[in-house]
Coordinates of C-alpha atoms and ligand atoms in Angstrom, one line a residue:
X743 CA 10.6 12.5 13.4
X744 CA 9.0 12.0 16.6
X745 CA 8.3 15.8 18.1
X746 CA 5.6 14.2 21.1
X747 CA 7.6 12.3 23.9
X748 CA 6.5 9.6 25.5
X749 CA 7.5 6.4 27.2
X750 CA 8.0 4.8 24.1
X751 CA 9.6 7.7 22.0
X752 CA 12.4 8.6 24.2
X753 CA 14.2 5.0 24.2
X754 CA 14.2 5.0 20.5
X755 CA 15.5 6.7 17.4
X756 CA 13.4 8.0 15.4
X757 CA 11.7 6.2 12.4
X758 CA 8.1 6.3 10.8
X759 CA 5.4 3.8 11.6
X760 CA 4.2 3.8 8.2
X761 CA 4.2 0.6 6.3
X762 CA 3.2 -0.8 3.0
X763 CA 3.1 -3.9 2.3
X764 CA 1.2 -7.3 0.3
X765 CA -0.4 -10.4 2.3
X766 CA -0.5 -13.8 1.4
X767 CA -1.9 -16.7 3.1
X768 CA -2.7 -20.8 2.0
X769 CA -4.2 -23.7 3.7
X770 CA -4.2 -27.0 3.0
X771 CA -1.9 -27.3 0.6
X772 CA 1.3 -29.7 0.3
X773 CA 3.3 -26.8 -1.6
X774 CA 2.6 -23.9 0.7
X775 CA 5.8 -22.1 0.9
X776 CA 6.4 -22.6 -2.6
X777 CA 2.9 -20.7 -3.7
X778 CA 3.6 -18.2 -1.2
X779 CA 6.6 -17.0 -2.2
X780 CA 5.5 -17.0 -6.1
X781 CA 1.9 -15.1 -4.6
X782 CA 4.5 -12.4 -2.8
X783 CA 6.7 -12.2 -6.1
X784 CA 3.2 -11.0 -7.7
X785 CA 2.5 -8.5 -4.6
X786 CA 6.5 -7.1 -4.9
X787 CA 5.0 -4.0 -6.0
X788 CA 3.6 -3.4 -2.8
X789 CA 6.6 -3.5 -1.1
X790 CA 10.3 -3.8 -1.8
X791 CA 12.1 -3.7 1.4
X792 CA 11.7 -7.0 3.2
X793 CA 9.9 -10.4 2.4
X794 CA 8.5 -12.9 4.7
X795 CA 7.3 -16.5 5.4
X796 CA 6.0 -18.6 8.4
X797 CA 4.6 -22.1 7.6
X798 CA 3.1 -24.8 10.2
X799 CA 3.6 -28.3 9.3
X800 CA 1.4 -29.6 12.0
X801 CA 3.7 -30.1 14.8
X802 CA 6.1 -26.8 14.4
X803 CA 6.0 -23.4 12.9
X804 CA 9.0 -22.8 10.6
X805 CA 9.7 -18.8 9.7
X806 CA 12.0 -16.9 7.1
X807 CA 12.4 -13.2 7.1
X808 CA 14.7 -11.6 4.9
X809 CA 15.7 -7.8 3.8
X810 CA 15.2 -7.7 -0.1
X811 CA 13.6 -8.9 -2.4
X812 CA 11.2 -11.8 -2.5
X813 CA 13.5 -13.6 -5.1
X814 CA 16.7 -12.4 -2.9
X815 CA 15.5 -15.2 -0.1
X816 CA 12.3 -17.3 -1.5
X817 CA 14.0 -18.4 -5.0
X818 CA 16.5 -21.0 -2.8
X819 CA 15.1 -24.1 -2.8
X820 CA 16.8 -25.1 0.8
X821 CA 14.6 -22.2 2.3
X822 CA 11.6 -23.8 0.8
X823 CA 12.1 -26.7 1.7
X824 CA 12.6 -25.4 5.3
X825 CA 9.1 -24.1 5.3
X826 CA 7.8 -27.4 5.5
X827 CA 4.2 -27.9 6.2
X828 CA 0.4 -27.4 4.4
X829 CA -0.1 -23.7 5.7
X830 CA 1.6 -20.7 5.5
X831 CA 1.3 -16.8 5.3
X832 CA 3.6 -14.4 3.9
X833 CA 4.2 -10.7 3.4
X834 CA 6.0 -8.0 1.6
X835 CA 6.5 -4.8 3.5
X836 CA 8.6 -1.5 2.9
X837 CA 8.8 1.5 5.1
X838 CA 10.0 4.1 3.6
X839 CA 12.2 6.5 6.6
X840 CA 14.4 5.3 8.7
X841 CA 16.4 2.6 8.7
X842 CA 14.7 -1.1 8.0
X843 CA 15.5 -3.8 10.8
X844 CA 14.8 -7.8 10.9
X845 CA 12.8 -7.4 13.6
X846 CA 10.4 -5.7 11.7
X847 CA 9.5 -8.0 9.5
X848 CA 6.5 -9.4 8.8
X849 CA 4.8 -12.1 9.7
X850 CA 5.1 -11.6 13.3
X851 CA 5.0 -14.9 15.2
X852 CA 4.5 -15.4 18.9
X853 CA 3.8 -18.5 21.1
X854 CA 0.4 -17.5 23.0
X855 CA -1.5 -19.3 25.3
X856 CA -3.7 -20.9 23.0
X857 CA -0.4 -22.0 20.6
X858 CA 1.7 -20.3 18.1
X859 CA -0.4 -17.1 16.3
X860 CA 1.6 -15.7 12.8
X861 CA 0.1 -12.6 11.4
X862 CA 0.8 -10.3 8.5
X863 CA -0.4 -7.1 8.1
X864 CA -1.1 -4.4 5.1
X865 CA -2.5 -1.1 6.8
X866 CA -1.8 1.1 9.6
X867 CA -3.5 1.2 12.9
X868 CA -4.5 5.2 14.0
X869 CA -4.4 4.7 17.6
X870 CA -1.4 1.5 17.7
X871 CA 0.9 4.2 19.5
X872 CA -1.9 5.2 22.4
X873 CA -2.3 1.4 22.6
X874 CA 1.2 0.4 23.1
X875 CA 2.2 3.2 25.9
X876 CA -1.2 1.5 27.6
X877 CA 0.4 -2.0 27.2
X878 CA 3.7 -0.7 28.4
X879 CA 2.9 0.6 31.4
X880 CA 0.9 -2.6 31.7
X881 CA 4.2 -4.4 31.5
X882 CA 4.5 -5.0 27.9
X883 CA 7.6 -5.8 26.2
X884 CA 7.5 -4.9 22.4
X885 CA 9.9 -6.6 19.8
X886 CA 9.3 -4.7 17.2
X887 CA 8.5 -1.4 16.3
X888 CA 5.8 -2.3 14.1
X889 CA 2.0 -1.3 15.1
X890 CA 1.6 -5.1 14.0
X891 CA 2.8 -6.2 17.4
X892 CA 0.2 -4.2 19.1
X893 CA -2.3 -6.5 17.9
X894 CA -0.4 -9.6 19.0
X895 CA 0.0 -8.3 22.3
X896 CA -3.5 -7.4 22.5
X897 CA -4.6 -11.2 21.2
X898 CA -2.0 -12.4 24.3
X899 CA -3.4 -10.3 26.7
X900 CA -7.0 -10.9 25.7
X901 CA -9.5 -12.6 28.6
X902 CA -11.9 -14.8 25.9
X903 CA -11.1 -18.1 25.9
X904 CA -10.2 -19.3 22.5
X905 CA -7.5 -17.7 20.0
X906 CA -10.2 -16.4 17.8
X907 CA -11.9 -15.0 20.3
X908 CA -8.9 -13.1 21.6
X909 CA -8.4 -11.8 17.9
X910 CA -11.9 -10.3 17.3
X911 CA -11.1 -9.2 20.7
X912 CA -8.9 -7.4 19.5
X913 CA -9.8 -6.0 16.5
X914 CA -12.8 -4.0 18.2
X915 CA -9.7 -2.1 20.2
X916 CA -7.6 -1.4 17.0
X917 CA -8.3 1.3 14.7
X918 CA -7.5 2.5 11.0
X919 CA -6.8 0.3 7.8
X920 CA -6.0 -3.6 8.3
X921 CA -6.0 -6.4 5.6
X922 CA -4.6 -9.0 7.9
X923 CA -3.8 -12.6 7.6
X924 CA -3.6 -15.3 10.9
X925 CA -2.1 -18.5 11.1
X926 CA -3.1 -20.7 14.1
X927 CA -1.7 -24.1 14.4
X928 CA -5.3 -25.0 13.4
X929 CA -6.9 -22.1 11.4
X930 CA -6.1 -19.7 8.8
X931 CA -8.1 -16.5 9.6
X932 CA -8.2 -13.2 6.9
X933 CA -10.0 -9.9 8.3
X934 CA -10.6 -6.7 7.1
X935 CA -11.5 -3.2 8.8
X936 CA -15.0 -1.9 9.2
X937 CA -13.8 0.5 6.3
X938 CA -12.5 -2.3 3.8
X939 CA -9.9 0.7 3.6
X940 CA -7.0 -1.6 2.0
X941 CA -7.8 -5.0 -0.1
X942 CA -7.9 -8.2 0.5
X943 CA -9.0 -11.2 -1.8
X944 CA -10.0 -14.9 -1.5
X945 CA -8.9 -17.0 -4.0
X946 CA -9.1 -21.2 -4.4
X947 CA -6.4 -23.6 -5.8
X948 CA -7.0 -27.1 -5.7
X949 CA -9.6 -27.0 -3.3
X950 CA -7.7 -24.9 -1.3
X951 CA -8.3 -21.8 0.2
X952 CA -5.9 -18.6 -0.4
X953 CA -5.9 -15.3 0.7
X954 CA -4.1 -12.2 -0.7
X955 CA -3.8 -8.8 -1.3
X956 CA -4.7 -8.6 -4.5
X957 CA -6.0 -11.3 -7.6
X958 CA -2.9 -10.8 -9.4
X959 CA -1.0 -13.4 -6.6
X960 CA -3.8 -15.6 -7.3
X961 CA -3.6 -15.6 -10.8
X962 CA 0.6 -16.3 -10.5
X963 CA -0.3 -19.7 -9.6
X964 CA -3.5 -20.3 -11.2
X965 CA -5.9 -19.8 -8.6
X966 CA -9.3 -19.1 -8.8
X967 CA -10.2 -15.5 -7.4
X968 CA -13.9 -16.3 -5.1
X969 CA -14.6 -13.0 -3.9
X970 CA -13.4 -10.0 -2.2
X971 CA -13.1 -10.4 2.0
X972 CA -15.9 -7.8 3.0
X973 CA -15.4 -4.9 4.7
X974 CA -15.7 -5.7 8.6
X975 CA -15.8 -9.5 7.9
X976 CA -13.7 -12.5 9.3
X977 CA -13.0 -15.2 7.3
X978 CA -12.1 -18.6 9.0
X979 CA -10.5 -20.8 7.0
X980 CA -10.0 -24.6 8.7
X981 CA -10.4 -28.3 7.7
X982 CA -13.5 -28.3 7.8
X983 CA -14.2 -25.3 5.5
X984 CA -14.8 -22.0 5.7
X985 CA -17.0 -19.6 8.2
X986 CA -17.5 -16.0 7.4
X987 CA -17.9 -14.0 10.9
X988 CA -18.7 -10.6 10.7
X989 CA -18.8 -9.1 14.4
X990 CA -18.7 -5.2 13.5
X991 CA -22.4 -3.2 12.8
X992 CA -22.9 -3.2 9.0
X993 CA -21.1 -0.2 7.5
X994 CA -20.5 1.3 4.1
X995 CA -17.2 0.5 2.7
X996 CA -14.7 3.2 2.1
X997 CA -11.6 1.4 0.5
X998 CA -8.7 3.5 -0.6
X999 CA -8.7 4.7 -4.0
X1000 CA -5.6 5.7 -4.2
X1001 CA -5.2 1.3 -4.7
X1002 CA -6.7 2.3 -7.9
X1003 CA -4.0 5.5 -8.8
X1004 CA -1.0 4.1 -8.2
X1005 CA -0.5 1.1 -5.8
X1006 CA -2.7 -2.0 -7.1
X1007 CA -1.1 -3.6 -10.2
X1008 CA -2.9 -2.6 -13.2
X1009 CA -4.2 -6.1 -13.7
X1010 CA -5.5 -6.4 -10.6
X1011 CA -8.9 -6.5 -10.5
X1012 CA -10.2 -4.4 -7.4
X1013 CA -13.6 -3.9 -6.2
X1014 CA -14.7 -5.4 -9.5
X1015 CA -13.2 -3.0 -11.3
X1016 CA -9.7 -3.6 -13.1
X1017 CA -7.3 -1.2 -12.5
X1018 CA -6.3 -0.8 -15.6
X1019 CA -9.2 0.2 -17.0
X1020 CA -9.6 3.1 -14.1
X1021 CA -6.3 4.3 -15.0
X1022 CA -7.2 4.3 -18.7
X1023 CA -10.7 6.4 -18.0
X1024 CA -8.5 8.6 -15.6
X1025 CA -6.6 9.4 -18.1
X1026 CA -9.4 9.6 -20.6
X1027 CA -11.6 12.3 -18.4
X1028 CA -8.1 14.1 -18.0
X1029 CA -8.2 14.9 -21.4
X1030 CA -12.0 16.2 -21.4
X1031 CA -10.8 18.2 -19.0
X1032 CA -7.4 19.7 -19.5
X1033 CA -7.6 19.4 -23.5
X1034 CA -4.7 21.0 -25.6
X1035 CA -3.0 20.6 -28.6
X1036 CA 0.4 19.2 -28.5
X1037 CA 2.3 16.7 -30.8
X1038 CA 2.7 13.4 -28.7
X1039 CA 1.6 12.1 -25.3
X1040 CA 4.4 10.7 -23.6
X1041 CA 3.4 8.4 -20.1
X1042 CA 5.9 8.7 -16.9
X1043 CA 6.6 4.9 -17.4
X1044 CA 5.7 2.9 -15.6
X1045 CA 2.9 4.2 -13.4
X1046 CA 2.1 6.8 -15.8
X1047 CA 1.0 4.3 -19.1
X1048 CA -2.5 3.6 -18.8
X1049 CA -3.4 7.3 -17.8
X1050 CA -1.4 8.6 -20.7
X1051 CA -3.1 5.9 -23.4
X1052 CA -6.6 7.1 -22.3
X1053 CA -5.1 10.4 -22.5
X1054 CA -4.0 10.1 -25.9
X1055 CA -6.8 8.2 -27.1
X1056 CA -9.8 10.6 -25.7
X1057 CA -7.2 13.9 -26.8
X1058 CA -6.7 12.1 -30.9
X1059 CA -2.7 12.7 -29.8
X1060 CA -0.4 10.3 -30.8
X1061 CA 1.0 8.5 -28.1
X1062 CA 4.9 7.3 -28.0
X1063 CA 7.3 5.9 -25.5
X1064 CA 9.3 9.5 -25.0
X1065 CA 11.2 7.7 -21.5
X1066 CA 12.5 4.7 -21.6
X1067 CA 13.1 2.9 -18.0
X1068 CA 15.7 0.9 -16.5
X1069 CA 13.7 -1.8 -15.0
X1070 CA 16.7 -2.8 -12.7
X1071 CA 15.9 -0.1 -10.5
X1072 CA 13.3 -0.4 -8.1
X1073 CA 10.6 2.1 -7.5
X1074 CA 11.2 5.8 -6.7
X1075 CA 10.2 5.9 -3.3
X1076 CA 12.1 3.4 -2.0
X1077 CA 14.8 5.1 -1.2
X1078 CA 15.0 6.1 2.0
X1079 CA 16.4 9.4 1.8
X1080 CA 15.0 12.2 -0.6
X1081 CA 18.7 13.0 -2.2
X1082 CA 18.9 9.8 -3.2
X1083 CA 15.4 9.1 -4.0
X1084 CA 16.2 12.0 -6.6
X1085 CA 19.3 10.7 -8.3
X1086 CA 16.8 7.6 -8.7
X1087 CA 14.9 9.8 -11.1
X1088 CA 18.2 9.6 -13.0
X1089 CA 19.0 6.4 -13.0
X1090 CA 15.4 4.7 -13.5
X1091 CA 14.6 7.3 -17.0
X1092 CA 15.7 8.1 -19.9
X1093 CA 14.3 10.1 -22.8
X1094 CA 13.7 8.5 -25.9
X1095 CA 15.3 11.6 -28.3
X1096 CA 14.2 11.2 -31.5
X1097 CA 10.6 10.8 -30.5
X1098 CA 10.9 14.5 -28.6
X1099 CA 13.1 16.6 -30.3
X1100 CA 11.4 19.4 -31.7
X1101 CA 8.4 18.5 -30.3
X1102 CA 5.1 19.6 -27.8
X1103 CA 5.2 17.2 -25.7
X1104 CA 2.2 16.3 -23.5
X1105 CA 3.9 14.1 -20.0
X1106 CA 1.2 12.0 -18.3
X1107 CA 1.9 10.6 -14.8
X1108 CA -0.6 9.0 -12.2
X1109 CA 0.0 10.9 -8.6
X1110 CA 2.5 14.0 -8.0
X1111 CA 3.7 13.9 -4.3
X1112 CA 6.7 15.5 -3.6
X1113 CA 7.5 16.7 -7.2
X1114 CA 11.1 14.9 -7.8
X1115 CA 10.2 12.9 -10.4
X1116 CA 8.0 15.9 -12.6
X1117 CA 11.0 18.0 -11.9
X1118 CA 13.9 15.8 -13.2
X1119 CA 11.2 14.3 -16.0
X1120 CA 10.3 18.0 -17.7
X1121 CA 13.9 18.8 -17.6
X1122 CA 14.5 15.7 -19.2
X1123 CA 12.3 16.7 -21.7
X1124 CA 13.5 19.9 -22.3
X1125 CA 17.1 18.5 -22.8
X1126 CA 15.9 16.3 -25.5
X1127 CA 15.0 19.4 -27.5
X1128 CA 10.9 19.5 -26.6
X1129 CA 9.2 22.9 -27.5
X1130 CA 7.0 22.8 -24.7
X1131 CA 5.9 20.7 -22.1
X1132 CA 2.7 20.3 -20.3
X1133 CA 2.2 18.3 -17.4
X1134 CA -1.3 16.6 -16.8
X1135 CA -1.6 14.1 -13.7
X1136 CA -4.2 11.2 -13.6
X1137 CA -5.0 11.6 -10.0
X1138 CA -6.2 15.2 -7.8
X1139 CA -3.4 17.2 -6.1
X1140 CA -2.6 15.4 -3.1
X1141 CA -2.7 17.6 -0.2
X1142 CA -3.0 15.3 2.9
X1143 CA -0.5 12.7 3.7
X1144 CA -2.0 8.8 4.1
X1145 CA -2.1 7.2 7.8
X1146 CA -3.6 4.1 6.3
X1147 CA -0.6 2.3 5.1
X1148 CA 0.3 4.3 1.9
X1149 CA 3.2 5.7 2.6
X1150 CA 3.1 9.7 1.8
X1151 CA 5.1 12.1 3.0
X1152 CA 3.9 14.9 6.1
X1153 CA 2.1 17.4 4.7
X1154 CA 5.4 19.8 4.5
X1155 CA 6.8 17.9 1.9
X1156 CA 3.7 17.4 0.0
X1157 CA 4.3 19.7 -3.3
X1158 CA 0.2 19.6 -3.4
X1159 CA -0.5 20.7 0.0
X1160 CA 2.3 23.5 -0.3
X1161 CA 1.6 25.4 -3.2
X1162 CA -1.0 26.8 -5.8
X1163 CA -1.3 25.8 -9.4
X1164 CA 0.5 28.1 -10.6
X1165 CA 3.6 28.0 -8.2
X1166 CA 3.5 24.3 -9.2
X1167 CA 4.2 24.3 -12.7
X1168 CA 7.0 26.9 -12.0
X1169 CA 8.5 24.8 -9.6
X1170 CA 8.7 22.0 -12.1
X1171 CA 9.8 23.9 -15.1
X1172 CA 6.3 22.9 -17.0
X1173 CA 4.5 25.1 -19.2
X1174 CA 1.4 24.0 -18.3
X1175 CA 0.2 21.6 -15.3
X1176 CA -3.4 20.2 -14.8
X1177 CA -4.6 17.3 -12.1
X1178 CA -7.7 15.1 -12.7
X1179 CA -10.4 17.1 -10.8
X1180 CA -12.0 14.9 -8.1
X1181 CA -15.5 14.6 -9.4
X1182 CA -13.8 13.5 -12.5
X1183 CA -11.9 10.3 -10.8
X1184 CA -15.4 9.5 -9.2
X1185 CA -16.8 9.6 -13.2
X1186 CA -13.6 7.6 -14.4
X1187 CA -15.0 4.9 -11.8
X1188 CA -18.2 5.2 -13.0
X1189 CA -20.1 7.5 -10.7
X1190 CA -22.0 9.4 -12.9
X1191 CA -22.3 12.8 -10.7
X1192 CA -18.9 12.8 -9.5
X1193 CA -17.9 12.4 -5.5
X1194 CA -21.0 11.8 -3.6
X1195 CA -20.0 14.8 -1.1
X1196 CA -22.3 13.0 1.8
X1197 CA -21.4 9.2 1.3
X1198 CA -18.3 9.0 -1.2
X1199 CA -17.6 5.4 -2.3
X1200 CA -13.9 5.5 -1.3
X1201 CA -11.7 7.2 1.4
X1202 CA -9.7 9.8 -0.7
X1203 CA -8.5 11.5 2.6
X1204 CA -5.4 12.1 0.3
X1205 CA -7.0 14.2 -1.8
X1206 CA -9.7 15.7 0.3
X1207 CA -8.6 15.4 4.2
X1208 CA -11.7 13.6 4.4
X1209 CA -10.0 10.9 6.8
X1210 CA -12.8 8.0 7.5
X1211 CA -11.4 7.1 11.3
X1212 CA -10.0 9.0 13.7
X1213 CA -7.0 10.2 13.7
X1214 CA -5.7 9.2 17.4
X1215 CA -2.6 9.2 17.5
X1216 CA -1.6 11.0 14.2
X1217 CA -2.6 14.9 15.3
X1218 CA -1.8 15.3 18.9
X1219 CA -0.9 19.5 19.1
X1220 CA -0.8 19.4 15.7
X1221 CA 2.4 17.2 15.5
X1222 CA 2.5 14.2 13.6
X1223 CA 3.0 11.4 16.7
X1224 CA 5.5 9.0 15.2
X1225 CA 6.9 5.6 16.7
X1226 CA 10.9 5.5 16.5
X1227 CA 13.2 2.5 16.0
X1228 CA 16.0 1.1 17.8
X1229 CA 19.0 1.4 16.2
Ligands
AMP2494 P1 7.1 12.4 -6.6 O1 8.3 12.2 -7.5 O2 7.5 12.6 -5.1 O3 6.2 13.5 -7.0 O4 6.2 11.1 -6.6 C1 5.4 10.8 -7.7 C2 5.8 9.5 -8.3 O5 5.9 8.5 -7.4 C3 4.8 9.2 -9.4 O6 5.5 8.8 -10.5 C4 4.1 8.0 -8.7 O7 3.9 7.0 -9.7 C5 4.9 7.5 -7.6 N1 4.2 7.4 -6.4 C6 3.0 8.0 -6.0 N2 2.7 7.6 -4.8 C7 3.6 6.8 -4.3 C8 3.8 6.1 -3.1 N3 2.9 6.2 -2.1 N4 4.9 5.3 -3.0 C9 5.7 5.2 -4.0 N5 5.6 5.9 -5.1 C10 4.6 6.7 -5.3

């Protein structure tokens, strides 16, 4: 809830600026809309809440934004056909407090000076709310309350004298985690922060350029995957080809490796690395570290699988589906509210008796955040008859909430930041608890001596408070500055 008032705050209700969300983007192509609402039906995972479309036909932009589901809105062939035209972009967004409005939703579109300018966003700018009370005092008039719009009114407001200009502009006066994707009536144009903090991917189809958030929307219609967008680089995508711009100084990447814990699909290859395989080496150095004996491994389903099959594998434990899940019900944190985020437990699990009766169980889940779903899962457990049950987690405790697009809770709620080890395990009914240590994610990625404490490959600010930008607007009097919404 906002607690620092300021120009902005006080007309608004209060809401979180925290977004997650997938990017999609195709040129060239005479089925556009239709790839990019099969590319955002791969990138669903990365956001539940609302889906998006704008495509440019060559004369006019047409746009659909929808609450739901990609397949709620992009499965109607009328809406397709709508989004007429060889170019489009796309995005799947959730925010996860506060109520969800149209406005919202992604891709922005605005008529600028140079022509109409669409842009989708995965990320979160750290200084968007010190921006925007600068732009409205200037005179500004925001449409949204996403930190999106800052950049658009920062590419309006720009002096240079072409839209691409305008845009790297902009990005030198925005800071924190963007994967973003443009559409000009001439250009599409991906960029990536000086950090490379959350992914984006080039891809081909056809000749054609594409750009997402992750290979596995490339690989829904085919495409080839090219190469990763680099950290700090601008990729222009036109008729004539495409021109790789990078404007920032040269920089180590830090990308987010929590992509690799929990958000990135597991066949998603990331970095070069599939995230599969990371999960299933988290889950195998878990078991070199936390070893016990116990009758089965059974994984948190569905995040938990890979961790617990490396688990079981590297521990010689027999591995079983103890839970079984409702796949009708979307993911846990979706729901905007915590009482009902718990009953979600409930309704998304179930335990699998016969497989856990009478039996040590061993539970295997990739991230703990605020504890619901260890709580209601052990107790699960322990209804179905287990004798014990130990809780091992394929991440580190998390003690420090994300400001880079990931949405995590404020560090009140986080059961990590909150509480020992010991007071942990109590307060989900466990009989034993152990989290990945965080030398041993760096091994399970293949860094032989663990986190390089000088120049660690990823940001794993979640783990470690080591946050790779500033933090403008985030800790102002130690309050978490939030932007609100209009009801
Ligand atoms: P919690 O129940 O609050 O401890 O959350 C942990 C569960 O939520 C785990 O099963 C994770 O797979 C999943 N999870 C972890 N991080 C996130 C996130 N940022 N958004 C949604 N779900 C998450």
């Amino acid at each position: 809830m906002s607690e620092v008032p300021s120009h902005t705050e006080e007309k608004f209700l209060p809401d979180k600026l925290h977004e997650e969300c997938g990017v999609f983007g195709i040129f060239g192509h005479t089925d556009a809309s239709a790839l990019a609402a099969l590319g955002l039906h791969a990138l669903q995972h990365r956001g539940q809440e609302a889906a998006g479309i704008v495509t440019y036909d060559g004369k006019h932009f047409h746009a659909e934004r929808k609450l739901g589901l990609v397949s709620d809105t992009f499965t109607d062939s009328r809406i397709l056909e709508q989004l007429t035209g060889k170019a489009a972009v796309g995005h799947v967004r959730y925010s996860t407090t506060g109520e969800t409005v149209l406005r919202n939703v992604q891709p922005l579109f605005a008529d600028l000076a140079g022509g109409g300018f669409a842009i989708a966003h995965n990320g979160n700018l750290t200084n968007a709310l010190s921006l925007r009370d600068e732009l409205v005092m200037q005179g500004a008039i925001f449409q949204s309350t996403s930190d999106t719009e800052t950049i658009l009114q920062l590419v309006a407001r720009s002096k240079r004298d072409n839209t691409l200009s305008r845009f790297i502009d902009t990005l030198f006066k925005i800071e924190g985690a963007y994967s973003l994707v443009v559409m000009t009536n001439k250009k599409l144009i991906g960029a990536r922060d000086p950090l490379g903090i959350r992914p984006l991917v080039l891809g081909k189809l056809d000749g054609h350029y594409i750009l997402a958030s992750e290979t596995c929307a490339l690989d829904i219609i085919g495409a080839d995957f090219i190469r990763e967008v680099e950290n700090g680089e601008i990729i222009v995508i036109t008729e004539e080809g495409l021109e790789s711009i990078k404007p920032f100084p040269p920089r180590q990447a830090r990308p987010c490796i929590f992509e690799y814990i929990y958000f990135a699909r597991p066949d998603s290859i990331v970095g070069g690395l599939s995230v599969y395989e990371c999960r299933k080496n988290f889950g195998r150095q878990l078991a070199k570290e936390s070893s016990l004996n116990a009758d089965v491994v059974i994984p948190v389903p569905d995040s938990g699988v890979p961790a617990a099959i490396g688990f079981a594998e590297a521990s010689e434990i027999p591995f079983e589906l103890g839970i079984i899940r409702n796949h009708y019900v979307g993911r846990t944190f979706i729901e905007p509210q915590q009482s009902i985020r718990a009953m979600g437990v409930k309704l998304k699990h179930n335990a699998n008796r016969l497989l856990v009766n009478g039996k040590k169980v061993v539970l295997v889940d990739d991230s703990v955040v605020r504890g619901t779903t260890s709580v209601k899962i052990v107790q699960m457990m322990r209804e179905a008859g287990a004798t014990e049950v130990h809780m091992r987690i394929g991440s580190p405790p998390i003690t420090h909430p994300d400001y880079y697009g990931i949405d995590t809770p404020v560090e009140k709620e986080l059961l990590a930041a909150n509480n020992n080890l010991v007071d942990m395990c109590n307060y989900i009914g466990a009989d034993s608890i152990a989290f990945l240590s965080i030398d041993g994610l760096y091994k399970a990625m293949g860094h032989k001596n663990g986190r390089d404490r000088i120049n660690p490959a990823y940001t794993d600010h979640c783990f470690t408070g080591d946050y790779p930008t500033q933090l403008r607007d985030q800790k102002d009097d130690n309050h978490i500055r939030q932007l609100s919404l209009l009801s």
